[in-house]
Coordinates of C-alpha atoms and ligand atoms in Angstrom, one line a residue:
X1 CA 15.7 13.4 -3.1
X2 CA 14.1 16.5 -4.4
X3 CA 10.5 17.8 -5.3
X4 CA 9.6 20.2 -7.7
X5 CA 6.5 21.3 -5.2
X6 CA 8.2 20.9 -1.5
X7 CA 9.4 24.7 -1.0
X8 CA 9.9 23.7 2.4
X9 CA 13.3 24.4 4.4
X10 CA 15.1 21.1 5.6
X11 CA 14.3 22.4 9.2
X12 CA 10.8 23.0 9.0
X13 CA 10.5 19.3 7.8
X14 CA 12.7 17.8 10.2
X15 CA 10.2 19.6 12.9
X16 CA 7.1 17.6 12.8
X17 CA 6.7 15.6 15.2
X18 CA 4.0 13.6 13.7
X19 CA 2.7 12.6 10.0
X20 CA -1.1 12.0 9.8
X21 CA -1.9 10.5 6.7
X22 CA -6.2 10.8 5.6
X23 CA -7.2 9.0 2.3
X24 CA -9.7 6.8 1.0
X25 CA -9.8 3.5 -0.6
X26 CA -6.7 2.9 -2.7
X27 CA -4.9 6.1 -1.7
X28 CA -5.2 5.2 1.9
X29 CA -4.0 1.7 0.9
X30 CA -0.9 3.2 0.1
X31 CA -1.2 5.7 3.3
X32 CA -0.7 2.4 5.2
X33 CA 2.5 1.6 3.2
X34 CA 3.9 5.1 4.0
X35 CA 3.2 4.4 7.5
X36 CA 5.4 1.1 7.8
X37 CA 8.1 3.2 5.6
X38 CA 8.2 5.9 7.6
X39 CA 8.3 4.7 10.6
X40 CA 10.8 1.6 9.5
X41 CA 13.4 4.4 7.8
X42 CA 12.8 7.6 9.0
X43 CA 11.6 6.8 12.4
X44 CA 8.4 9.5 12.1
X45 CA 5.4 8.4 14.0
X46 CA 2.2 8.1 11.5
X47 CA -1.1 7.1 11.9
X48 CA -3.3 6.6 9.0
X49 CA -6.8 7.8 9.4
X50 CA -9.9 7.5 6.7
X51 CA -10.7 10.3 6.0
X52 CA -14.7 10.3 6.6
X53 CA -13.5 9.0 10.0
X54 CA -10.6 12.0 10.8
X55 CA -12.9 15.3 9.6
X56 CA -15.5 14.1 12.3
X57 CA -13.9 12.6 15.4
X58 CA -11.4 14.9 17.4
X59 CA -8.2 14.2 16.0
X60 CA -4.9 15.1 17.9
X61 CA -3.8 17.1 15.5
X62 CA -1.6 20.9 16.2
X63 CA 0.9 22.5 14.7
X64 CA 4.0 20.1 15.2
X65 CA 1.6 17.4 13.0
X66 CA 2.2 17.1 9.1
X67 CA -1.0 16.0 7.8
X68 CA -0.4 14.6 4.6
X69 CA -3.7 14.0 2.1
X70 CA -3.3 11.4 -0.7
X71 CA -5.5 11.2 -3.7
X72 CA -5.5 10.9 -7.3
X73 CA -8.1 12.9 -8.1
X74 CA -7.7 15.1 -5.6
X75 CA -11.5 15.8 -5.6
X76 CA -12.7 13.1 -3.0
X77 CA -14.5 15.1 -0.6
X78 CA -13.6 13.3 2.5
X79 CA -10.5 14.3 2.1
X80 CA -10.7 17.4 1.3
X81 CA -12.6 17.9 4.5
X82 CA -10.2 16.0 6.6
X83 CA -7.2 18.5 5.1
X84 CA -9.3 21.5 6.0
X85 CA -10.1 20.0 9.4
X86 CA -6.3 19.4 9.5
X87 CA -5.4 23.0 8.7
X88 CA -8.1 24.4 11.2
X89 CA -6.3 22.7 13.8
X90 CA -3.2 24.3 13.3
X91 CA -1.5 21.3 11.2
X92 CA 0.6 22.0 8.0
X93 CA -0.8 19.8 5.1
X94 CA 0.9 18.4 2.5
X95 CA -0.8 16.8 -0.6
X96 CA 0.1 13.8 -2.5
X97 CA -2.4 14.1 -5.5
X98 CA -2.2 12.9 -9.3
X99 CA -4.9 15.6 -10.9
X100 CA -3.2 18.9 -11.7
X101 CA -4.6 21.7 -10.3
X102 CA -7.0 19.6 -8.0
X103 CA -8.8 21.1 -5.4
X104 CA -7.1 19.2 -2.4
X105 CA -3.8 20.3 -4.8
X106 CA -4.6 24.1 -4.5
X107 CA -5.5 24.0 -1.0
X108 CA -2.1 22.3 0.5
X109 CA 0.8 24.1 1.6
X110 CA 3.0 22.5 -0.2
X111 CA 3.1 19.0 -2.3
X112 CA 3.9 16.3 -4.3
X113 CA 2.1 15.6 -8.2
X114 CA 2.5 12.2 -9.3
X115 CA 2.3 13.0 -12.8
X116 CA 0.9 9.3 -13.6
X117 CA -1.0 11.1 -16.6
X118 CA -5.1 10.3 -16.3
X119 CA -6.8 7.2 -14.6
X120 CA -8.9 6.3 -17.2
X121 CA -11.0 3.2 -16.1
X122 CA -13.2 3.5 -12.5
X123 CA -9.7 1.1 -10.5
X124 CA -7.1 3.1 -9.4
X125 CA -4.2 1.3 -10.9
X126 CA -0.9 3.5 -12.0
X127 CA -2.3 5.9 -8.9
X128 CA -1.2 3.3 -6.6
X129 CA 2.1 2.1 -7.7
X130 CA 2.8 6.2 -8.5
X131 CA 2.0 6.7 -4.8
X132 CA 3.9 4.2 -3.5
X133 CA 6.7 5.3 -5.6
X134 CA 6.4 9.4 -3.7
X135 CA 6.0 7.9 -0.8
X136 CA 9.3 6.1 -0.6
X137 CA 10.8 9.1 -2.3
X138 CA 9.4 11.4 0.7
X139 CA 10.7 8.7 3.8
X140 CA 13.7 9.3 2.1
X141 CA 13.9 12.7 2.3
X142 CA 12.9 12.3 5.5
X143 CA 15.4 9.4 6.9
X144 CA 18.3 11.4 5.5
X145 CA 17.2 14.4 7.7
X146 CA 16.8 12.1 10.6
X147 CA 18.8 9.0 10.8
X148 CA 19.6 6.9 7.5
X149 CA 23.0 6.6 6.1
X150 CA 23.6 7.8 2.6
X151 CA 24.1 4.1 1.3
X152 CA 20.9 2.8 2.5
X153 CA 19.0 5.5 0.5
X154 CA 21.2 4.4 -2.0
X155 CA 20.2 0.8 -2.0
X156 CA 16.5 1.9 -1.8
X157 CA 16.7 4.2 -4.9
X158 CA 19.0 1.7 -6.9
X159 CA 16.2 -1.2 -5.6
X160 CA 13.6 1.6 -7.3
X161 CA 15.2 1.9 -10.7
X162 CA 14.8 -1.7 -10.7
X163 CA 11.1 -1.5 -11.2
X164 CA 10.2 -0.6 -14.4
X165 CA 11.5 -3.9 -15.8
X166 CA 10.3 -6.1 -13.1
X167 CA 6.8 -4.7 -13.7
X168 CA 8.0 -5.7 -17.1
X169 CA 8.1 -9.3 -16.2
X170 CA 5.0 -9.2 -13.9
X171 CA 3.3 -8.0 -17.2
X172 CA 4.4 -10.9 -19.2
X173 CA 2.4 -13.4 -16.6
X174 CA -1.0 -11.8 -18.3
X175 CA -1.5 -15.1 -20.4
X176 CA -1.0 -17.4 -16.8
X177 CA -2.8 -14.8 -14.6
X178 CA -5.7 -15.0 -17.4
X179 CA -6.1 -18.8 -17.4
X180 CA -6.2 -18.5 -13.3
X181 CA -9.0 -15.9 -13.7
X182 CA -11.2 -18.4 -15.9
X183 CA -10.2 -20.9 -13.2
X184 CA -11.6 -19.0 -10.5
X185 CA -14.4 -17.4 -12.4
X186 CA -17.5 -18.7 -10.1
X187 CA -16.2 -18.5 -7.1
X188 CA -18.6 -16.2 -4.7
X189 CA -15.6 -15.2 -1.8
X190 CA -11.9 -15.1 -1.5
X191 CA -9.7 -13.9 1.2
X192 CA -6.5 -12.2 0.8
X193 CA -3.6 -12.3 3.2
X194 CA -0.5 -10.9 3.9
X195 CA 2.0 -9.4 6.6
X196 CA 4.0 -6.4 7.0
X197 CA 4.6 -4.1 3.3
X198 CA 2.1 -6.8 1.9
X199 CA -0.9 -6.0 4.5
X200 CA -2.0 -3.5 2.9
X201 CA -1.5 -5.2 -0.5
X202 CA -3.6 -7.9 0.3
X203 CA -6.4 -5.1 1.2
X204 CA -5.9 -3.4 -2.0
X205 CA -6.4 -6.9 -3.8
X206 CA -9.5 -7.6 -2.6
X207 CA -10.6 -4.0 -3.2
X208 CA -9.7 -4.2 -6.9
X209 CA -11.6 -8.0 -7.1
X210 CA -14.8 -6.5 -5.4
X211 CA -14.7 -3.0 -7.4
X212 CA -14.2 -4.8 -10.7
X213 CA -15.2 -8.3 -10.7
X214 CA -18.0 -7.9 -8.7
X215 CA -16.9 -11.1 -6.2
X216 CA -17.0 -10.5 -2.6
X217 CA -13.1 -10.0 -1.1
X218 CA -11.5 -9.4 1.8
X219 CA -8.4 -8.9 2.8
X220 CA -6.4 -9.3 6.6
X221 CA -2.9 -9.0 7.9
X222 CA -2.3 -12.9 7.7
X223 CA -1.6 -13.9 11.5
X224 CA -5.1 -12.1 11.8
X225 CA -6.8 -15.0 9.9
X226 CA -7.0 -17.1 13.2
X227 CA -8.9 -14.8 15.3
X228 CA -12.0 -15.2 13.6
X229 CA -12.1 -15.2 9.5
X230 CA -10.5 -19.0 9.8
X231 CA -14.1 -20.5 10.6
X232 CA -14.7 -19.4 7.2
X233 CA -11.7 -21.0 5.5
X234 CA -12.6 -24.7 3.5
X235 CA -12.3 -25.8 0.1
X236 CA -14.4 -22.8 -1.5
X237 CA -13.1 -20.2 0.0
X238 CA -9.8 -19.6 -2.1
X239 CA -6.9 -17.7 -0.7
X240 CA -4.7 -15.0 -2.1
X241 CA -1.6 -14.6 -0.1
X242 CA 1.3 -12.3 -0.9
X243 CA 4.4 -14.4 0.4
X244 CA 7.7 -12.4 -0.9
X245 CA 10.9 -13.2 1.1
X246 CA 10.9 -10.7 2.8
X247 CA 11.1 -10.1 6.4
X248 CA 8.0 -11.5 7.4
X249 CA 8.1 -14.4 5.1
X250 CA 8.7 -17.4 7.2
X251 CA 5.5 -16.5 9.3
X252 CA 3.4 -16.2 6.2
X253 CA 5.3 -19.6 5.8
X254 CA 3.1 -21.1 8.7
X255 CA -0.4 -19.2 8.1
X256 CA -0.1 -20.7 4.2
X257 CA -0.1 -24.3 6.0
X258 CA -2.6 -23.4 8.2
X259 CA -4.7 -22.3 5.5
X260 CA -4.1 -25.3 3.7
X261 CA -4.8 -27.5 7.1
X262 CA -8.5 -26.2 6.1
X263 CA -8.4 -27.4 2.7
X264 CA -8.2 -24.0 1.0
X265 CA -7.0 -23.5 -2.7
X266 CA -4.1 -21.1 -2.4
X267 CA -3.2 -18.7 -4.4
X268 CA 0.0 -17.7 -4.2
X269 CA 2.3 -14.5 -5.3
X270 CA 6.0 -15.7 -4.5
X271 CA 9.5 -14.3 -5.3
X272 CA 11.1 -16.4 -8.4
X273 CA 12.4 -19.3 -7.2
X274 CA 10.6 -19.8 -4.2
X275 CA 10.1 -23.5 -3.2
X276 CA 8.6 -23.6 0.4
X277 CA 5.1 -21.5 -0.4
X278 CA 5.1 -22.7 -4.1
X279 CA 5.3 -26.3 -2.3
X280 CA 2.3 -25.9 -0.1
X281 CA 0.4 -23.5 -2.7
X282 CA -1.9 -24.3 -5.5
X283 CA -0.9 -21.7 -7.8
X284 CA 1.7 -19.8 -7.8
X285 CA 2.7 -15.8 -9.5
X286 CA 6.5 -15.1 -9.2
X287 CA 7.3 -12.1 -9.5
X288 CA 10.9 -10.4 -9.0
X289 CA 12.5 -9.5 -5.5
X290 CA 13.1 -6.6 -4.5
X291 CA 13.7 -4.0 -1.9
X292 CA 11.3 -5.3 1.3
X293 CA 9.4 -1.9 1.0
X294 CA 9.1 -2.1 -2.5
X295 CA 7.3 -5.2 -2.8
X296 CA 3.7 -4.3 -3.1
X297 CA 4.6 -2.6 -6.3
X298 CA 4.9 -5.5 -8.1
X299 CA 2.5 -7.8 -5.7
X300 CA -0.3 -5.3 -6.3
X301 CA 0.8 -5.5 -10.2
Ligands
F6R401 C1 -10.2 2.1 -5.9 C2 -10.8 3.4 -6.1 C3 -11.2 4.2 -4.8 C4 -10.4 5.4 -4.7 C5 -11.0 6.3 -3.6 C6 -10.1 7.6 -3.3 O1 -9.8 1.5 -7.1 O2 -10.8 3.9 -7.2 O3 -11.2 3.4 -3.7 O4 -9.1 5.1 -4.4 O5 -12.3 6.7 -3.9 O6 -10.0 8.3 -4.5 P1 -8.9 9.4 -4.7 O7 -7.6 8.8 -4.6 O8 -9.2 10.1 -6.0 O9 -9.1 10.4 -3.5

């Protein structure tokens, strides 16, 4: 993998000892998803910090850390603050923005444009998927430095060319996903779940549902659900749940049927073919497999 914008030697990147990743809302939905990458193939520790939170707590932060700011604009002033705090303690920041030019763009060291052309409505949409997208191409980099084998980048970026046609498909399911909408018009509150990848996709759902639709949403790692949010679960409170086979799919599995132990609708995005969720589930959205990282892409489509 190579970026225009990283004029960094190999070593200097292999020498961090530790990425801190500061966004806001979307962007630091896909922060989180860098952070399971990361750590899963390159084997980097990350944390993921918001970034009103990181510029005023104390952050362990020093010159072995890589904080890396993602935003599309690259004018949200959190996180311009949280670089600068970043870069006062000694930490080399990298930016991941989509908005040439960008403040948070001109004041990193070095970084990564997305080039995903403007975000025209108030939801960052194409931002997301765009950052996902760097961010695998980055824990590449960074794996092969490290650990991977050349074949298992190879996998990952074949599994990536991959996704401009499944998106294709996912778009095709506009008619079905329109009826569900109508379906699900009135309802006041819906949870989202998912594990693993899909966490955070399951956050970024009910982001997009309160931000745009105006219904409250809110979204948990799945297994989470029982320690508290299941009082809430019955037969108005839909629930979204992003069950891909992937690795952690036979333990959504189980929190889908005790979802539906409470008499929740479910609403269910699934791999094509998928019997045992699609059983249990109300509705289901297949979309295509694909690499286990890769899967919010077309989840969060
Ligand atoms: C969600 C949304 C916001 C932004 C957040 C960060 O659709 O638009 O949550 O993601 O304000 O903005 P950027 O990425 O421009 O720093």
């Amino acid at each position: 993998v190579k970026f225009g914008g990283l004029n960094m030697e190999d070593e200097q990147l292999a020498s961090f000892n530790r990425i801190v990743i500061t966004a806001c809302g979307t962007s630091w939905h896909s922060g989180l998803i860098g952070e399971y990458m990361l750590e899963e193939i390159a084997r980097v520790p990350v944390d993921v910090e918001y970034a009103s939170e990181f510029r005023y707590r104390n952050p362990c932060v020093d010159e072995k850390t890589l904080v890396l700011a993602i935003s599309q604009s690259g004018e949200t002033a959190d996180t311009l603050a949280a670089m600068r705090e970043g870069k006062r303690r000694g930490a080399t920041v990298m930016g991941l923005v989509n908005a040439v030019g960008s403040t948070i763009a001109r004041e990193s060291d070095f970084g990564i444009y997305l080039h995903a052309g403007p975000e025209i409505g108030v939801a960052s949409t194409k931002a997301f998927t765009s950052q996902v997208c760097a961010l695998t191409l980055f824990t590449i980099l960074m794996a092969r430095l490290r650990t991977m084998s050349i074949l298992q980048g190879r996998e990952i970026l074949h599994a990536m060319t991959q996704l401009p046609d499944q998106i294709e498909q996912v778009l095709e399911l506009n008619d079905a996903i329109r009826e569900l909408a109508r379906t699900y018009k009135d309802t006041a509150n819906f949870l989202y779940l998912g594990r693993g990848a899909n966490f955070p996709s399951a956050l970024e759902g009910a982001l997009k549902l309160k931000e745009i639709s105006y219904i409250h949403a809110e979204g948990y790692p799945a297994a989470e659900m029982k320690h508290g949010p299941i009082a809430l679960i019955d037969q108005n409170m839909p629930v979204v749940v992003v069950a891909t086979r992937d690795s952690v799919y036979s333990k959504v599995l189980s929190n889908v049927e005790e979802v539906k132990a409470r008499r929740a609708r479910v609403l269910a995005t699934v791999n094509d073919g998928d019997s045992d969720v699609a059983r249990l589930a109300d509705h289901v959205i297949e979309v295509p497999e694909t690499d286990d990282m890769l899967t919010p892409i077309l989840s969060v489509v």
